[in-house]
Amino acid sequence: MAQIIHFRDTHLLPIWEKVQRGERLTLEDGLTLFRTNDVISLGKMAHAVQRERSGDAVYFVLNQKIEPTNICVLACKFCDFATKAGRPKAYEMTIQDILGKLTPEIHEVHITGGLHPDWHWEYYLDMLRTIKRHFPNVDIKAFTAVEIDFFHKKFKLSIEEVLRQLKEAGLRTMPGGGAEVFSERVRKRLFSSKIGAKTWLDIHKIAHRLGIPTNSTILYGHIETQQERVEHLIRLREVQDETRGFLTFIPLAFQPGETGIKPTNRFTSAIDDLKMIAVSRLMLDNFPHIKAYWVMLTEEVASVALNFGADDLDGTVGGEKIAHDAGAITPMQLTKDKIIKIIRDAGKIPVERDVYYNPLNLYTSDVIGKIPYLNSLPFYHHFEKRQFKMLPVTPRRMGVLARNNQLDAGLFSLADYLSQKDTLMMLPYCIATRDQVKSVMLFSNHGWRELAGKTIGIVDDTATSVRLLQVLLEKRYGVKAEFRRMHSGVNSYDECDAVLMIGDEAMRHQKTGLQSFELVYDLASEWYQWQNLPFVFAVWAVRKSLTKEKREELSLLIQASLKKGELDLERISVAHAKRIGWSSGEAMEYLEGFNYHLGEREREAIGVFEGLLTSIEGEAEGTMDGSQHQQN
Ligand code: V47
């Protein structure tokens, strides 16, 4: 975050210093941010944080909104969508009606609706199962915490059981609706019969524990105070510290419609919308994404928000009713081309994503992949981009994008480089360990030899570490295990005998442990004890098809940024240690444990590893349960 901001409001300066040191903002800080008139500096701060996390990426998904019914047992004051059975605008959709709204291009279906007094539990399960059967590539994001609580009470099932059965029927993630504002004062006045903050948050925590990531929202711009907004953000941040299960935060701008809410029965101002986005980005330091929901913001404000902290534009959103029934003036749907244009016009990379924010397609050229882990920052912290754009992406996804010719260069996982040697050209820079790594960890209930035939959960991020694990198991210890791919982030590990984690998540768990797993192995230490060699996890490579000038320019840029980065390890450590739960001294020691230059011993290590890999029969991927990630 090496950016100079010329503040007009000097009250923002100490907050900016905190942000740069990776320190957490307080309630008071949040209020100062909301009260400032220096909106441009606020936006610059939020944009700097956005760039740090998401590079130049802005995510969107091809999605369809389905609201199966507007008949609802509740009557919240702010909602113009809900009605009662028998009223003229009341409707109910059959499963066939729902299927009729879906097409094979869609990647996500977003289902929420009224709390119907008469529908049966089986109907909801059937809805998900049937969608999954007809559209196996569609990921289902469905049912807010309000609906989950309704199912729990109506069908006399525990919250866990409701979520477990929905997950089994095909639920992937939960939307963030129903949070409104976590203030008892507001709840009593606007939605007194709806669940309060505690129940909403508890349901999301349970979902996270069961391996269902979720979204989160705030409904702002009605009777809430600035303090209530900041308190809302802080409560979400606390839960995220515990679970890491929130994917994105969505500020929902209140649409007044006929709701009759006084005294602010009007649309939010663009300034307030942009402040809400920027403050959210700055306060929610542990949230991966902030969504500019164009349906409620308008396309114009959403577009500016992409330089005010938001890195997520939701999607094409066919068929939204809640906002439109309350007077939203936005179109009912945006085409993919229109979304791509909005993102490009904001100077960003349009990244089509899946429900977990894995990139599927990039709609721009000159993109460089960035591994989003602490150990790669010495390469990226001072990278001068010139015409190139930066996409943070996990090692495994980077390999997939390179295979589809969507990246010009990147710090590729070694396994991906080795399998794409004919199209990629290696540069003399790498991430190599000296003896241990501390960020590629196997958490296990069994010693190495006892892992024979056991199930090992593999986080989705890894491409090389999983192969190293396989080599160690098969070649060093003579055993084979079953590998099962997991979504990185929230998971239920109950069915695993061991779990392989990499990157910052592994570092976090190295401190706190992982559930009840008693043994922790560092794969680089294992390799070193066995081979007496460093281990090369990643190498820089550029696409061979680039012009010679472009390749040379990239090589010089990498060299120059590494030179500065290596001299700046302390600042990098200070800025990033806190979010992993490490001290800056520990982070510094960790970074000093890497070698970033490809020397003789590193080349030898690559050769030995490649030889071992080719001697292993069958592909590691062949033993994976890839059911959640068919696109690879
Ligand atoms: O919970 C109701 C809100 C929400 C109004 O998770 C209103 O990806 C504005 O949560 N003006 C539902 N908002 C929508 C929602 C959502 C939308 C897009 C993406 C995601 C996601 C979630 O809409 C409700 C309520 O807070 N709402 N009435 C209104 N008049």
mmCIF file of N, CA, C and O in Angstrom, residues 173-213:
data_model
loop_
_atom_site.group_PDB
_atom_site.id
_atom_site.type_symbol
_atom_site.label_atom_id
_atom_site.label_comp_id
_atom_site.label_asym_id
_atom_site.label_seq_id
_atom_site.Cartn_x
_atom_site.Cartn_y
_atom_site.Cartn_z
ATOM 1 N N THR A 173 -24.086 -22.162 -1.018
ATOM 2 C CA THR A 173 -23.821 -21.015 -0.151
ATOM 3 C C THR A 173 -25.163 -20.400 0.244
ATOM 4 O O THR A 173 -26.192 -20.716 -0.344
ATOM 5 N N MET A 174 -25.087 -19.513 1.225
ATOM 6 C CA MET A 174 -26.311 -18.809 1.644
ATOM 7 C C MET A 174 -26.179 -17.329 1.338
ATOM 8 O O MET A 174 -25.107 -16.748 1.545
ATOM 9 N N PRO A 175 -27.253 -16.690 0.881
ATOM 10 C CA PRO A 175 -27.194 -15.247 0.648
ATOM 11 C C PRO A 175 -27.191 -14.493 1.974
ATOM 12 O O PRO A 175 -27.428 -15.068 3.030
ATOM 13 N N GLY A 176 -26.956 -13.184 1.876
ATOM 14 C CA GLY A 176 -26.758 -12.410 3.108
ATOM 15 C C GLY A 176 -27.967 -11.635 3.566
ATOM 16 O O GLY A 176 -27.865 -10.821 4.487
ATOM 17 N N GLY A 177 -29.103 -11.852 2.943
ATOM 18 C CA GLY A 177 -30.287 -11.048 3.258
ATOM 19 C C GLY A 177 -30.816 -11.299 4.663
ATOM 20 O O GLY A 177 -30.400 -12.227 5.356
ATOM 21 N N GLY A 178 -31.729 -10.418 5.064
ATOM 22 C CA GLY A 178 -32.399 -10.604 6.346
ATOM 23 C C GLY A 178 -31.647 -10.041 7.534
ATOM 24 O O GLY A 178 -32.157 -10.037 8.649
ATOM 25 N N ALA A 179 -30.434 -9.541 7.314
ATOM 26 C CA ALA A 179 -29.662 -8.993 8.436
ATOM 27 C C ALA A 179 -30.224 -7.623 8.814
ATOM 28 O O ALA A 179 -30.209 -7.235 9.989
ATOM 29 N N GLU A 180 -30.721 -6.902 7.804
ATOM 30 C CA GLU A 180 -31.235 -5.524 7.964
ATOM 31 C C GLU A 180 -30.208 -4.693 8.743
ATOM 32 O O GLU A 180 -29.124 -4.505 8.263
ATOM 33 N N VAL A 181 -30.531 -4.240 9.970
ATOM 34 C CA VAL A 181 -29.520 -3.553 10.785
ATOM 35 C C VAL A 181 -29.537 -4.241 12.146
ATOM 36 O O VAL A 181 -30.607 -4.472 12.697
ATOM 37 N N PHE A 182 -28.339 -4.572 12.645
ATOM 38 C CA PHE A 182 -28.287 -5.304 13.918
ATOM 39 C C PHE A 182 -28.551 -4.355 15.091
ATOM 40 O O PHE A 182 -27.706 -4.210 15.968
ATOM 41 N N SER A 183 -29.668 -3.705 15.096
ATOM 42 C CA SER A 183 -29.957 -2.772 16.177
ATOM 43 C C SER A 183 -31.354 -3.090 16.676
ATOM 44 O O SER A 183 -32.303 -3.146 15.881
ATOM 45 N N GLU A 184 -31.465 -3.322 17.979
ATOM 46 C CA GLU A 184 -32.776 -3.623 18.553
ATOM 47 C C GLU A 184 -33.749 -2.469 18.351
ATOM 48 O O GLU A 184 -34.930 -2.655 18.116
ATOM 49 N N ARG A 185 -33.204 -1.247 18.443
ATOM 50 C CA ARG A 185 -34.055 -0.064 18.266
ATOM 51 C C ARG A 185 -34.726 -0.098 16.881
ATOM 52 O O ARG A 185 -35.937 0.033 16.761
ATOM 53 N N VAL A 186 -33.911 -0.340 15.856
ATOM 54 C CA VAL A 186 -34.448 -0.364 14.484
ATOM 55 C C VAL A 186 -35.363 -1.568 14.304
ATOM 56 O O VAL A 186 -36.442 -1.480 13.702
ATOM 57 N N ARG A 187 -34.940 -2.704 14.864
ATOM 58 C CA ARG A 187 -35.763 -3.916 14.686
ATOM 59 C C ARG A 187 -37.163 -3.693 15.240
ATOM 60 O O ARG A 187 -38.159 -4.004 14.592
ATOM 61 N N LYS A 188 -37.223 -3.145 16.443
ATOM 62 C CA LYS A 188 -38.546 -2.942 17.065
ATOM 63 C C LYS A 188 -39.419 -2.035 16.215
ATOM 64 O O LYS A 188 -40.628 -2.219 16.132
ATOM 65 N N ARG A 189 -38.799 -1.067 15.550
ATOM 66 C CA ARG A 189 -39.612 -0.116 14.780
ATOM 67 C C ARG A 189 -39.967 -0.612 13.384
ATOM 68 O O ARG A 189 -41.029 -0.312 12.861
ATOM 69 N N LEU A 190 -39.050 -1.367 12.761
ATOM 70 C CA LEU A 190 -39.291 -1.703 11.344
ATOM 71 C C LEU A 190 -39.595 -3.174 11.060
ATOM 72 O O LEU A 190 -40.207 -3.486 10.048
ATOM 73 N N PHE A 191 -39.115 -4.067 11.908
ATOM 74 C CA PHE A 191 -39.350 -5.489 11.572
ATOM 75 C C PHE A 191 -39.425 -6.325 12.851
ATOM 76 O O PHE A 191 -38.726 -7.316 13.007
ATOM 77 N N SER A 192 -40.332 -5.930 13.722
ATOM 78 C CA SER A 192 -40.348 -6.492 15.080
ATOM 79 C C SER A 192 -40.604 -8.003 15.112
ATOM 80 O O SER A 192 -40.185 -8.678 16.038
ATOM 81 N N SER A 193 -41.250 -8.573 14.069
ATOM 82 C CA SER A 193 -41.497 -10.018 14.153
ATOM 83 C C SER A 193 -40.402 -10.831 13.451
ATOM 84 O O SER A 193 -40.480 -12.044 13.361
ATOM 85 N N LYS A 194 -39.375 -10.147 12.977
ATOM 86 C CA LYS A 194 -38.288 -10.851 12.276
ATOM 87 C C LYS A 194 -37.181 -11.192 13.268
ATOM 88 O O LYS A 194 -37.068 -10.534 14.307
ATOM 89 N N ILE A 195 -36.337 -12.186 12.919
ATOM 90 C CA ILE A 195 -35.243 -12.576 13.829
ATOM 91 C C ILE A 195 -34.315 -11.382 14.069
ATOM 92 O O ILE A 195 -34.128 -10.539 13.196
ATOM 93 N N GLY A 196 -33.701 -11.348 15.239
ATOM 94 C CA GLY A 196 -32.762 -10.273 15.571
ATOM 95 C C GLY A 196 -31.337 -10.662 15.230
ATOM 96 O O GLY A 196 -31.078 -11.725 14.640
ATOM 97 N N ALA A 197 -30.413 -9.788 15.640
ATOM 98 C CA ALA A 197 -29.013 -9.958 15.274
ATOM 99 C C ALA A 197 -28.450 -11.300 15.748
ATOM 100 O O ALA A 197 -27.781 -12.007 14.999
ATOM 101 N N LYS A 198 -28.750 -11.660 16.992
ATOM 102 C CA LYS A 198 -28.111 -12.851 17.560
ATOM 103 C C LYS A 198 -28.489 -14.100 16.754
ATOM 104 O O LYS A 198 -27.624 -14.887 16.371
ATOM 105 N N THR A 199 -29.795 -14.241 16.475
ATOM 106 C CA THR A 199 -30.222 -15.437 15.728
ATOM 107 C C THR A 199 -29.616 -15.423 14.323
ATOM 108 O O THR A 199 -29.141 -16.455 13.829
ATOM 109 N N TRP A 200 -29.625 -14.241 13.682
ATOM 110 C CA TRP A 200 -29.064 -14.152 12.319
ATOM 111 C C TRP A 200 -27.589 -14.602 12.331
ATOM 112 O O TRP A 200 -27.168 -15.429 11.515
ATOM 113 N N LEU A 201 -26.852 -14.061 13.284
ATOM 114 C CA LEU A 201 -25.416 -14.376 13.328
ATOM 115 C C LEU A 201 -25.193 -15.846 13.709
ATOM 116 O O LEU A 201 -24.322 -16.521 13.139
ATOM 117 N N ASP A 202 -25.999 -16.355 14.665
ATOM 118 C CA ASP A 202 -25.834 -17.760 15.077
ATOM 119 C C ASP A 202 -26.074 -18.699 13.894
ATOM 120 O O ASP A 202 -25.351 -19.677 13.711
ATOM 121 N N ILE A 203 -27.091 -18.389 13.098
ATOM 122 C CA ILE A 203 -27.393 -19.274 11.956
ATOM 123 C C ILE A 203 -26.223 -19.255 10.960
ATOM 124 O O ILE A 203 -25.808 -20.294 10.445
ATOM 125 N N HIS A 204 -25.657 -18.084 10.735
ATOM 126 C CA HIS A 204 -24.512 -18.024 9.814
ATOM 127 C C HIS A 204 -23.314 -18.782 10.378
ATOM 128 O O HIS A 204 -22.598 -19.471 9.648
ATOM 129 N N LYS A 205 -23.112 -18.676 11.690
ATOM 130 C CA LYS A 205 -21.988 -19.413 12.297
ATOM 131 C C LYS A 205 -22.182 -20.921 12.125
ATOM 132 O O LYS A 205 -21.241 -21.640 11.814
ATOM 133 N N ILE A 206 -23.411 -21.377 12.316
ATOM 134 C CA ILE A 206 -23.675 -22.823 12.163
ATOM 135 C C ILE A 206 -23.423 -23.229 10.706
ATOM 136 O O ILE A 206 -22.796 -24.250 10.429
ATOM 137 N N ALA A 207 -23.896 -22.397 9.777
ATOM 138 C CA ALA A 207 -23.666 -22.714 8.351
ATOM 139 C C ALA A 207 -22.163 -22.835 8.087
ATOM 140 O O ALA A 207 -21.705 -23.789 7.441
ATOM 141 N N HIS A 208 -21.393 -21.899 8.594
ATOM 142 C CA HIS A 208 -19.940 -21.928 8.360
ATOM 143 C C HIS A 208 -19.344 -23.226 8.923
ATOM 144 O O HIS A 208 -18.495 -23.848 8.297
ATOM 145 N N ARG A 209 -19.813 -23.599 10.118
ATOM 146 C CA ARG A 209 -19.273 -24.824 10.733
ATOM 147 C C ARG A 209 -19.602 -26.042 9.884
ATOM 148 O O ARG A 209 -18.845 -27.008 9.836
ATOM 149 N N LEU A 210 -20.732 -25.998 9.188
ATOM 150 C CA LEU A 210 -21.120 -27.146 8.362
ATOM 151 C C LEU A 210 -20.506 -27.086 6.957
ATOM 152 O O LEU A 210 -20.828 -27.887 6.097
ATOM 153 N N GLY A 211 -19.671 -26.073 6.711
ATOM 154 C CA GLY A 211 -19.024 -25.994 5.401
ATOM 155 C C GLY A 211 -19.863 -25.262 4.366
ATOM 156 O O GLY A 211 -19.714 -25.494 3.163
ATOM 157 N N ILE A 212 -20.743 -24.392 4.829
ATOM 158 C CA ILE A 212 -21.542 -23.581 3.892
ATOM 159 C C ILE A 212 -21.100 -22.124 4.045
ATOM 160 O O ILE A 212 -21.457 -21.469 5.027
ATOM 161 N N PRO A 213 -20.329 -21.581 3.096
ATOM 162 C CA PRO A 213 -19.968 -20.161 3.192
ATOM 163 C C PRO A 213 -21.212 -19.307 2.968
ATOM 164 O O PRO A 213 -22.166 -19.753 2.320
#
